C-alpha cells in the first residue's frame, strides 16, 4: 500500500457505473446548511417544501426514501457524467465488480453529448463477441429509449440473469440507420492481464482493466516472458479498449518501467485529500528494453495515466489513435444506509502537467487498425522474377546456401496477432530499433 493518510480512501478513475472500483470506508462530515450562506439554507428549505407537498398531494402514496434517492441522483447527474448515487444493491455490485467477476454484457459506458455511448467492450464478453465497438451510441435498450436514462438505470437494464437476452439499438459512424444487436447475458469474468511471445525476444502484454491484482498479474507476465533466462529485447504493452480502473494499480504498473523518484501522476482538487502526488518507489525494475504502448479511443482513465507517464518520461513510444480523454478522479463514499456516493473530486495530470480531460493522449505514431487480408498465392504468382525468364542461368551453390540462411522467418505468434495490423506495426518498430542499434546508429 502507499504510505501516508492519503490512502485511507481509495481514489478511483471511474469511466462508467460498472467500472471496477474499491472503496475504503471513511466518514462523511455533515456541514451546516447555514454555513454556505442564506441562499443554501433557502434552497434546502425549498427542497423540504417540495418533498412535503409531494408526500401530501401526489396522486398515489410515495415512499420517502424513493423520493430522497431520486433527488440525490438528480443532483449528482447534473454535475458531470461520472458522479452518481448508488443505492445499496448497486453499491454492493460495485464492490463485487472490483474482484473481476460480475453479471451483464461486458460494456463500459458513459454519457457523451447527452447520448449513452460505449467506451469499450470488455474482451471475451457477450458485447465483444457480438461486435459492439468503442464509440457506438446506444439509442435503445430493448424497447426503452436511453435519452432520459441515467448511467445507473442503463446498467440496471443491461444486467440480468445469465442466459437471458437483451436487445441494444446501436447507431455507429458509417451506419445508414440504426442496427439491433441481440446479446445474451453472461457472468463476466475479466482477466486483467494476458501475455504471449510475439517473436524470439519480443513480448506482448495486454491489460484489459486495472483491478486489484493487476500489478501481481503483470509481474507474473513479465517473469513468464523472461522464463529460462530469456532476455526481452522489446515489449508491446496493449492498452487498447482498456477503460481504466484502480488508480493505485495504474501507478504500480508504471513503477515497473519508471526510475525511482520520478513523478507518475498528480491530482488537483478543492480538498486537501484530493491533492496528491504519486512517485515511483524503489522496487524491482525492468531493463531498458524499448516499449511500444498501443492505445485507441477505448483507452480511458487509468490506461491513459500509464500511457501519459511512459510518454512523458520517454520510456515508451505511444502508437495507435487518440485515447478517450477521461482525466477526472472519482471517490467512492459509503453512506449510512449501505448506499454509496460516487463523486468527482479532482482532475489528474501527467508528469509534465498535461490534463487529459476531454482531450486524451495523442500517440507519437498514429496508426489506425486495418484488416489484413490473407496472403494470396495467386497474387504472388503475378510477379515475374529472374528465375522465371527463359534461358536464365543459375547462381552458384554457395549463393543458394547463403540465400537460405538469410531468408526472413515469418512471424512466430498466433493467428490473432498475425491479423492485428497495429501489433505487427509495433513489433516491426521494435525490430527496427534492434537493427539500427546493431548498426551503431542508436545508443545501446
Short mmCIF file of C-alpha atoms in Angstrom, two decimals:
data_model
loop_
_atom_site.label_atom_id
_atom_site.label_comp_id
_atom_site.label_asym_id
_atom_site.label_seq_id
_atom_site.Cartn_x
_atom_site.Cartn_y
_atom_site.Cartn_z
CA UNK A 1 0.00 0.00 0.00
CA UNK A 2 1.00 3.60 -0.39
CA UNK A 3 2.33 5.45 2.60
CA UNK A 4 0.53 8.30 4.30
CA UNK A 5 -3.02 9.09 5.29
CA UNK A 6 -3.98 9.85 1.70
CA UNK A 7 -4.67 6.18 1.16
CA UNK A 8 -7.30 5.81 3.83
CA UNK A 9 -9.71 6.17 0.97
CA UNK A 10 -9.28 4.62 -2.40
CA UNK A 11 -9.21 7.16 -5.20
CA UNK A 12 -10.59 5.73 -8.39
CA UNK A 13 -10.53 6.62 -12.04
CA UNK A 14 -14.03 5.60 -12.99
CA UNK A 15 -15.33 5.58 -16.56
CA UNK A 16 -18.76 4.05 -16.04
CA UNK A 17 -21.16 2.91 -13.38
CA UNK A 18 -19.93 -0.67 -13.98
CA UNK A 19 -16.20 0.16 -13.82
CA UNK A 20 -14.22 -1.90 -11.35
CA UNK A 21 -13.77 0.07 -8.06
CA UNK A 22 -12.83 -0.44 -4.43
CA UNK A 23 -13.76 1.90 -1.59
CA UNK A 24 -12.21 2.11 1.85
CA UNK A 25 -14.81 3.47 4.22
CA UNK A 26 -14.41 6.90 5.69
CA UNK A 27 -16.76 9.22 7.48
CA UNK A 28 -18.88 11.80 5.75
CA UNK A 29 -18.89 15.06 7.66
CA UNK A 30 -22.16 16.91 7.93
CA UNK A 31 -21.96 20.55 7.06
CA UNK A 32 -24.32 23.09 8.49
CA UNK A 33 -26.70 24.37 5.84
CA UNK A 34 -26.31 27.94 7.03
CA UNK A 35 -22.52 27.75 6.67
CA UNK A 36 -22.77 28.46 2.95
CA UNK A 37 -24.96 31.49 3.48
CA UNK A 38 -28.67 32.26 3.32
CA UNK A 39 -29.08 31.01 -0.26
CA UNK A 40 -28.05 27.46 0.70
CA UNK A 41 -30.48 27.48 3.61
CA UNK A 42 -33.30 28.74 1.41
CA UNK A 43 -32.58 26.08 -1.23
CA UNK A 44 -32.74 23.29 1.36
CA UNK A 45 -35.96 24.76 2.72
CA UNK A 46 -37.36 24.74 -0.84
CA UNK A 47 -36.45 21.06 -1.18
CA UNK A 48 -38.20 20.12 2.06
CA UNK A 49 -41.28 22.10 0.99
CA UNK A 50 -41.48 20.20 -2.31
CA UNK A 51 -40.94 16.90 -0.52
CA UNK A 52 -43.79 17.66 1.86
CA UNK A 53 -46.12 18.69 -0.98
CA UNK A 54 -45.41 15.52 -2.94
CA UNK A 55 -45.91 13.35 0.13
CA UNK A 56 -49.24 15.04 0.88
CA UNK A 57 -50.76 15.70 -2.55
CA UNK A 58 -49.33 13.28 -5.14
CA UNK A 59 -52.00 11.08 -6.73
CA UNK A 60 -50.51 7.97 -5.12
CA UNK A 61 -48.69 7.42 -1.85
CA UNK A 62 -44.94 7.68 -2.37
CA UNK A 63 -42.14 6.17 -0.28
CA UNK A 64 -39.99 8.92 1.24
CA UNK A 65 -36.74 7.04 0.65
CA UNK A 66 -37.58 6.68 -3.06
CA UNK A 67 -38.09 10.43 -3.30
CA UNK A 68 -34.86 11.21 -1.48
CA UNK A 69 -32.87 8.73 -3.60
CA UNK A 70 -34.32 10.26 -6.76
CA UNK A 71 -33.45 13.78 -5.61
CA UNK A 72 -29.87 12.79 -4.72
CA UNK A 73 -29.39 11.01 -8.05
CA UNK A 74 -30.73 14.01 -9.97
CA UNK A 75 -28.43 16.34 -8.06
CA UNK A 76 -25.33 14.27 -8.87
CA UNK A 77 -26.12 13.61 -12.53
CA UNK A 78 -26.49 17.36 -13.04
CA UNK A 79 -22.80 17.77 -12.14
CA UNK A 80 -20.96 15.57 -14.67
CA UNK A 81 -21.31 12.16 -16.37
CA UNK A 82 -19.22 10.35 -13.75
CA UNK A 83 -20.78 11.48 -10.46
CA UNK A 84 -23.68 9.29 -9.38
CA UNK A 85 -25.63 7.87 -6.45
CA UNK A 86 -25.57 4.12 -5.84
CA UNK A 87 -28.47 2.57 -3.92
CA UNK A 88 -27.46 -0.31 -1.60
CA UNK A 89 -27.88 -3.01 -4.27
CA UNK A 90 -25.84 -1.09 -6.87
CA UNK A 91 -23.18 -0.22 -4.32
CA UNK A 92 -22.88 -3.88 -3.34
CA UNK A 93 -22.46 -4.88 -7.00
CA UNK A 94 -19.81 -2.22 -7.45
CA UNK A 95 -17.72 -3.74 -4.67
CA UNK A 96 -18.09 -7.17 -6.27
CA UNK A 97 -17.07 -5.78 -9.67
CA UNK A 98 -13.61 -4.87 -8.45
CA UNK A 99 -12.89 -8.57 -7.90
CA UNK A 100 -13.12 -9.10 -11.65
CA UNK A 101 -16.39 -11.08 -11.87
CA UNK A 102 -19.85 -9.65 -12.41
CA UNK A 103 -23.03 -10.23 -14.36
CA UNK A 104 -24.05 -8.41 -17.53
CA UNK A 105 -22.98 -7.81 -21.11
CA UNK A 106 -19.41 -6.54 -20.69
CA UNK A 107 -19.81 -2.95 -21.88
CA UNK A 108 -18.19 0.12 -20.37
CA UNK A 109 -20.45 3.14 -20.96
CA UNK A 110 -20.61 6.87 -20.43
CA UNK A 111 -22.81 9.78 -21.48
CA UNK A 112 -21.30 11.82 -24.31
CA UNK A 113 -23.11 14.91 -25.55
CA UNK A 114 -26.26 13.62 -23.91
CA UNK A 115 -26.11 10.21 -25.63
CA UNK A 116 -25.36 6.88 -23.95
CA UNK A 117 -22.07 5.88 -25.56
CA UNK A 118 -19.84 2.80 -25.43
CA UNK A 119 -16.35 3.49 -24.12
CA UNK A 120 -15.27 -0.04 -24.92
CA UNK A 121 -16.48 -3.64 -24.87
CA UNK A 122 -14.61 -5.93 -22.49
CA UNK A 123 -12.71 -8.75 -24.17
CA UNK A 124 -14.33 -12.21 -24.36
CA UNK A 125 -17.74 -10.96 -23.22
CA UNK A 126 -21.15 -11.05 -24.95
CA UNK A 127 -20.73 -7.43 -26.09
CA UNK A 128 -17.27 -8.08 -27.53
CA UNK A 129 -18.36 -11.25 -29.33
CA UNK A 130 -21.47 -9.56 -30.74
CA UNK A 131 -19.37 -6.84 -32.39
CA UNK A 132 -20.13 -3.85 -30.13
CA UNK A 133 -17.41 -1.23 -30.66
CA UNK A 134 -15.99 1.80 -28.88
CA UNK A 135 -17.95 4.90 -29.83
CA UNK A 136 -21.21 3.07 -30.51
CA UNK A 137 -24.27 5.06 -29.43
CA UNK A 138 -26.88 3.04 -27.55
CA UNK A 139 -30.23 4.57 -28.51
CA UNK A 140 -32.48 1.89 -27.04
CA UNK A 141 -32.21 -0.95 -24.53
CA UNK A 142 -34.94 -3.40 -25.53
CA UNK A 143 -37.86 -1.05 -26.19
CA UNK A 144 -36.73 1.70 -23.82
CA UNK A 145 -35.13 4.82 -25.28
CA UNK A 146 -31.95 5.79 -23.41
CA UNK A 147 -32.29 9.55 -23.86
CA UNK A 148 -33.65 10.15 -20.36
CA UNK A 149 -31.87 7.24 -18.66
CA UNK A 150 -29.06 7.77 -16.17
CA UNK A 151 -25.99 5.56 -16.46
CA UNK A 152 -27.17 3.73 -13.32
CA UNK A 153 -30.56 2.99 -14.88
CA UNK A 154 -28.97 1.92 -18.17
CA UNK A 155 -26.68 -0.54 -16.40
CA UNK A 156 -29.61 -1.96 -14.44
CA UNK A 157 -31.47 -2.63 -17.68
CA UNK A 158 -28.48 -4.33 -19.31
CA UNK A 159 -27.74 -6.55 -16.34
CA UNK A 160 -29.78 -9.63 -15.61
CA UNK A 161 -29.85 -13.38 -15.16
CA UNK A 162 -27.28 -15.38 -17.13
CA UNK A 163 -28.80 -16.77 -20.34
CA UNK A 164 -31.45 -14.08 -20.74
CA UNK A 165 -31.29 -11.79 -23.76
CA UNK A 166 -31.33 -8.04 -24.27
CA UNK A 167 -31.53 -6.03 -27.49
CA UNK A 168 -29.40 -2.93 -27.95
CA UNK A 169 -30.28 -0.49 -30.73
CA UNK A 170 -26.96 0.92 -31.94
CA UNK A 171 -26.02 3.87 -34.13
CA UNK A 172 -22.43 3.84 -35.37
CA UNK A 173 -20.37 6.11 -37.60
CA UNK A 174 -20.78 4.72 -41.08
CA UNK A 175 -24.23 3.25 -40.42
CA UNK A 176 -27.05 4.50 -42.66
CA UNK A 177 -29.57 3.56 -39.99
CA UNK A 178 -29.67 2.01 -36.54
CA UNK A 179 -28.95 -1.68 -36.07
CA UNK A 180 -30.25 -4.04 -33.39
CA UNK A 181 -27.75 -6.26 -31.57
CA UNK A 182 -29.22 -9.16 -29.58
CA UNK A 183 -26.91 -10.12 -26.71
CA UNK A 184 -27.20 -12.98 -24.24
CA UNK A 185 -26.26 -12.06 -20.70
CA UNK A 186 -23.46 -13.95 -19.00
CA UNK A 187 -21.30 -13.90 -15.89
CA UNK A 188 -18.44 -11.62 -16.86
CA UNK A 189 -15.07 -12.99 -15.85
CA UNK A 190 -12.49 -10.33 -16.58
CA UNK A 191 -8.87 -11.46 -16.80
CA UNK A 192 -6.81 -8.37 -16.15
CA UNK A 193 -3.54 -9.38 -17.81
CA UNK A 194 -2.71 -11.66 -20.75
CA UNK A 195 0.67 -12.21 -22.34
CA UNK A 196 2.41 -14.11 -25.11
CA UNK A 197 5.67 -14.24 -27.04
CA UNK A 198 5.46 -12.48 -30.41
CA UNK A 199 8.87 -13.49 -31.76
CA UNK A 200 12.13 -14.54 -30.15
CA UNK A 201 12.93 -11.89 -27.56
CA UNK A 202 9.81 -9.81 -28.17
CA UNK A 203 6.91 -9.93 -25.74
CA UNK A 204 3.27 -8.85 -25.76
CA UNK A 205 1.26 -7.92 -22.66
CA UNK A 206 -2.41 -6.96 -22.75
CA UNK A 207 -4.01 -5.16 -19.77
CA UNK A 208 -7.80 -5.33 -20.15
CA UNK A 209 -8.69 -3.47 -16.93
CA UNK A 210 -6.91 -2.24 -13.80
CA UNK A 211 -8.14 -4.50 -10.99
CA UNK A 212 -6.92 -5.40 -7.51
CA UNK A 213 -4.37 -7.95 -8.80
CA UNK A 214 -3.24 -6.23 -12.00
CA UNK A 215 0.22 -5.44 -10.62
CA UNK A 216 0.73 -9.02 -9.41
CA UNK A 217 -0.51 -10.40 -12.74
CA UNK A 218 1.81 -8.05 -14.65
CA UNK A 219 4.77 -9.25 -12.58
CA UNK A 220 3.93 -12.87 -13.43
CA UNK A 221 3.56 -11.98 -17.11
CA UNK A 222 6.97 -10.29 -17.21
CA UNK A 223 8.53 -13.28 -15.45
CA UNK A 224 6.82 -15.61 -17.93
CA UNK A 225 8.20 -13.71 -20.89
CA UNK A 226 11.70 -13.92 -19.41
CA UNK A 227 11.49 -17.56 -18.33
CA UNK A 228 14.59 -19.71 -18.76
CA UNK A 229 16.69 -16.55 -18.56
CA UNK A 230 15.43 -15.29 -21.91
CA UNK A 231 16.27 -11.64 -22.36
CA UNK A 232 13.48 -9.33 -23.51
CA UNK A 233 14.57 -7.26 -26.48
CA UNK A 234 11.31 -5.33 -26.69
CA UNK A 235 7.76 -5.22 -25.33
CA UNK A 236 4.36 -4.34 -26.80
CA UNK A 237 2.06 -3.12 -24.00
CA UNK A 238 -1.52 -3.21 -25.27
CA UNK A 239 -3.93 -0.78 -23.53
CA UNK A 240 -6.49 -0.60 -26.34
CA UNK A 241 -10.11 -0.67 -25.13
CA UNK A 242 -8.90 -0.60 -21.52
CA UNK A 243 -11.49 1.60 -19.74
CA UNK A 244 -9.42 2.10 -16.59
CA UNK A 245 -9.94 1.00 -13.00
CA UNK A 246 -7.94 1.40 -9.81
CA UNK A 247 -5.52 4.30 -9.51
CA UNK A 248 -3.02 2.50 -7.29
CA UNK A 249 -2.72 -0.30 -9.86
CA UNK A 250 -2.02 2.18 -12.66
CA UNK A 251 0.73 3.69 -10.51
CA UNK A 252 2.23 0.27 -9.74
CA UNK A 253 2.24 -0.70 -13.40
CA UNK A 254 4.25 2.44 -14.17
CA UNK A 255 6.69 1.62 -11.36
CA UNK A 256 7.93 -1.41 -13.29
CA UNK A 257 9.29 0.86 -16.00
CA UNK A 258 9.90 4.30 -14.44
CA UNK A 259 13.03 5.04 -12.36
CA UNK A 260 12.70 5.52 -8.61
CA UNK A 261 11.68 9.01 -7.52
CA UNK A 262 10.16 10.00 -10.88
CA UNK A 263 6.67 11.53 -10.85
CA UNK A 264 3.98 9.23 -12.26
CA UNK A 265 0.78 11.27 -11.88
CA UNK A 266 -0.63 14.01 -9.69
CA UNK A 267 -4.14 15.20 -8.88
CA UNK A 268 -5.61 18.59 -8.06
CA UNK A 269 -8.93 19.26 -6.31
CA UNK A 270 -10.55 21.62 -3.81
CA UNK A 271 -9.94 19.48 -0.71
CA UNK A 272 -6.53 18.68 0.68
CA UNK A 273 -7.05 14.92 0.31
CA UNK A 274 -7.69 15.44 -3.42
CA UNK A 275 -4.24 16.96 -3.94
CA UNK A 276 -1.89 14.02 -4.33
CA UNK A 277 1.41 13.22 -6.00
CA UNK A 278 2.49 9.69 -6.88
CA UNK A 279 6.15 8.95 -7.48
CA UNK A 280 7.87 5.71 -8.42
CA UNK A 281 9.12 3.81 -5.40
CA UNK A 282 12.08 1.52 -5.01
CA UNK A 283 11.11 -1.86 -6.42
CA UNK A 284 12.15 -4.42 -8.99
CA UNK A 285 12.63 -2.52 -12.26
CA UNK A 286 12.57 -3.85 -15.78
CA UNK A 287 15.53 -3.43 -18.10
CA UNK A 288 15.83 -0.57 -20.53
CA UNK A 289 14.43 -2.52 -23.47
CA UNK A 290 12.24 -0.48 -25.84
CA UNK A 291 8.45 -0.44 -25.28
CA UNK A 292 5.58 0.35 -27.63
CA UNK A 293 2.27 1.17 -25.94
CA UNK A 294 -0.88 0.68 -28.02
CA UNK A 295 -3.92 2.92 -27.34
CA UNK A 296 -7.19 3.79 -29.05
CA UNK A 297 -10.44 5.65 -28.38
CA UNK A 298 -11.44 2.95 -25.90
CA UNK A 299 -8.36 3.58 -23.73
CA UNK A 300 -9.51 5.67 -20.79
CA UNK A 301 -8.65 6.83 -17.30
CA UNK A 302 -6.04 4.56 -15.67
CA UNK A 303 -4.78 3.35 -19.05
CA UNK A 304 -4.29 6.99 -20.06
CA UNK A 305 -2.29 7.55 -16.86
CA UNK A 306 0.11 4.74 -17.81
CA UNK A 307 0.42 5.89 -21.43
CA UNK A 308 0.90 9.53 -20.42
CA UNK A 309 3.50 8.69 -17.79
CA UNK A 310 5.60 6.48 -20.08
CA UNK A 311 5.30 9.05 -22.86
CA UNK A 312 6.39 11.99 -20.67
CA UNK A 313 9.41 10.09 -19.34
CA UNK A 314 10.30 8.99 -22.89
CA UNK A 315 10.17 5.39 -21.70
CA UNK A 316 7.85 4.20 -24.48
CA UNK A 317 6.60 5.08 -27.94
CA UNK A 318 2.83 5.54 -27.94
CA UNK A 319 1.17 4.11 -31.05
CA UNK A 320 -2.45 3.93 -32.19
CA UNK A 321 -5.22 6.52 -32.16
CA UNK A 322 -6.32 9.28 -29.77
CA UNK A 323 -7.44 7.96 -26.38
CA UNK A 324 -10.81 8.61 -24.74
CA UNK A 325 -9.89 11.64 -22.61
CA UNK A 326 -11.13 10.94 -19.10
CA UNK A 327 -8.99 12.99 -16.75
CA UNK A 328 -11.20 13.28 -13.69
CA UNK A 329 -10.97 11.48 -10.36
CA UNK A 330 -13.93 9.84 -8.64
CA UNK A 331 -14.01 9.00 -4.94
CA UNK A 332 -16.39 6.36 -3.60
CA UNK A 333 -18.01 7.42 -0.31
CA UNK A 334 -20.01 4.84 1.68
CA UNK A 335 -23.22 6.22 3.23
CA UNK A 336 -25.11 5.26 6.38
CA UNK A 337 -27.77 3.04 4.77
CA UNK A 338 -25.23 0.96 2.78
CA UNK A 339 -25.71 3.11 -0.30
CA UNK A 340 -22.75 4.88 -1.89
CA UNK A 341 -21.77 8.18 -3.44
CA UNK A 342 -19.51 8.38 -6.47
CA UNK A 343 -18.25 11.96 -6.61
CA UNK A 344 -15.80 13.69 -8.95
CA UNK A 345 -13.28 15.21 -6.56
CA UNK A 346 -10.23 16.09 -8.65
CA UNK A 347 -8.52 16.20 -12.03
CA UNK A 348 -5.37 14.26 -12.77
CA UNK A 349 -2.29 15.39 -14.69
CA UNK A 350 0.60 13.60 -16.36
CA UNK A 351 4.16 14.21 -15.05
CA UNK A 352 4.67 17.10 -17.49
CA UNK A 353 1.46 18.79 -16.32
CA UNK A 354 -0.84 17.75 -19.15
CA UNK A 355 -4.54 17.46 -18.41
CA UNK A 356 -6.11 14.61 -20.32
CA UNK A 357 -9.71 15.66 -19.63
CA UNK A 358 -11.77 15.75 -22.85
CA UNK A 359 -8.56 15.58 -24.93
CA UNK A 360 -6.85 12.28 -24.28
CA UNK A 361 -3.36 11.05 -25.09
CA UNK A 362 -2.03 11.84 -28.57
CA UNK A 363 0.03 8.96 -29.99
CA UNK A 364 3.62 9.52 -31.09
CA UNK A 365 2.78 7.41 -34.13
CA UNK A 366 -0.80 7.47 -35.42
CA UNK A 367 -1.75 4.00 -36.65
CA UNK A 368 -5.31 3.02 -37.47
CA UNK A 369 -6.17 -0.65 -37.22
CA UNK A 370 -6.79 -2.13 -40.67
CA UNK A 371 -7.93 -5.57 -41.74
CA UNK A 372 -5.11 -7.73 -43.09
CA UNK A 373 -6.15 -9.93 -45.97
CA UNK A 374 -4.63 -13.43 -46.03
CA UNK A 375 -1.71 -13.87 -48.40
CA UNK A 376 -2.85 -14.96 -51.83
CA UNK A 377 -0.64 -17.38 -53.76
CA UNK A 378 -2.33 -16.27 -56.95
CA UNK A 379 -1.44 -12.64 -56.31
CA UNK A 380 2.14 -13.61 -55.50
CA UNK A 381 2.31 -15.59 -58.72
CA UNK A 382 1.58 -12.48 -60.77
CA UNK A 383 5.08 -11.15 -60.11
CA UNK A 384 7.84 -12.24 -62.53
CA UNK A 385 11.35 -12.81 -61.22
CA UNK A 386 14.67 -13.56 -62.91
CA UNK A 387 14.27 -17.29 -62.33
CA UNK A 388 11.02 -17.22 -64.37
CA UNK A 389 12.73 -15.88 -67.51
CA UNK A 390 13.59 -18.28 -70.33
CA UNK A 391 17.28 -19.27 -70.59
CA UNK A 392 18.17 -17.70 -67.24
CA UNK A 393 21.39 -19.06 -65.76
CA UNK A 394 21.65 -20.49 -62.26
CA UNK A 395 23.61 -18.94 -59.44
CA UNK A 396 26.36 -20.86 -57.70
CA UNK A 397 25.52 -23.37 -54.99
CA UNK A 398 27.21 -21.28 -52.31
CA UNK A 399 24.91 -18.39 -53.13
CA UNK A 400 21.90 -20.65 -52.73
CA UNK A 401 23.09 -21.75 -49.31
CA UNK A 402 23.68 -18.17 -48.20
CA UNK A 403 20.26 -17.18 -49.50
CA UNK A 404 18.65 -19.87 -47.37
CA UNK A 405 20.45 -18.59 -44.30
CA UNK A 406 19.21 -15.02 -44.61
CA UNK A 407 15.66 -15.88 -45.66
CA UNK A 408 13.42 -13.97 -43.22
CA UNK A 409 11.26 -16.08 -40.94
CA UNK A 410 7.51 -15.39 -40.74
CA UNK A 411 6.00 -14.06 -37.51
CA UNK A 412 6.01 -16.85 -34.95
CA UNK A 413 2.98 -15.66 -33.00
CA UNK A 414 -0.64 -16.88 -33.23
CA UNK A 415 -3.20 -16.09 -35.91
CA UNK A 416 -4.98 -13.42 -33.85
CA UNK A 417 -1.83 -11.32 -33.68
CA UNK A 418 -0.95 -12.01 -37.32
CA UNK A 419 -4.22 -10.31 -38.29
CA UNK A 420 -3.69 -7.32 -35.97
CA UNK A 421 -2.04 -4.60 -38.01
CA UNK A 422 -1.25 -2.37 -35.02
CA UNK A 423 0.53 -5.11 -33.07
CA UNK A 424 2.53 -6.12 -36.13
CA UNK A 425 3.49 -2.50 -36.76
CA UNK A 426 4.61 -2.18 -33.13
CA UNK A 427 6.65 -5.36 -33.45
CA UNK A 428 8.31 -4.10 -36.63
CA UNK A 429 9.19 -0.86 -34.85
CA UNK A 430 10.87 -2.81 -32.02
CA UNK A 431 12.79 -4.93 -34.52
CA UNK A 432 13.83 -1.82 -36.43
CA UNK A 433 15.19 -0.34 -33.20
CA UNK A 434 17.26 -3.50 -32.66
CA UNK A 435 18.62 -3.41 -36.21
CA UNK A 436 19.62 0.24 -36.02
CA UNK A 437 21.26 -0.32 -32.64
CA UNK A 438 23.28 -3.23 -34.04
CA UNK A 439 24.42 -0.91 -36.85
CA UNK A 440 25.63 1.60 -34.31
CA UNK A 441 23.03 4.13 -35.34
CA UNK A 442 21.34 4.27 -31.92
CA UNK A 443 22.68 4.42 -28.36
CA UNK A 444 22.92 0.98 -26.77
#
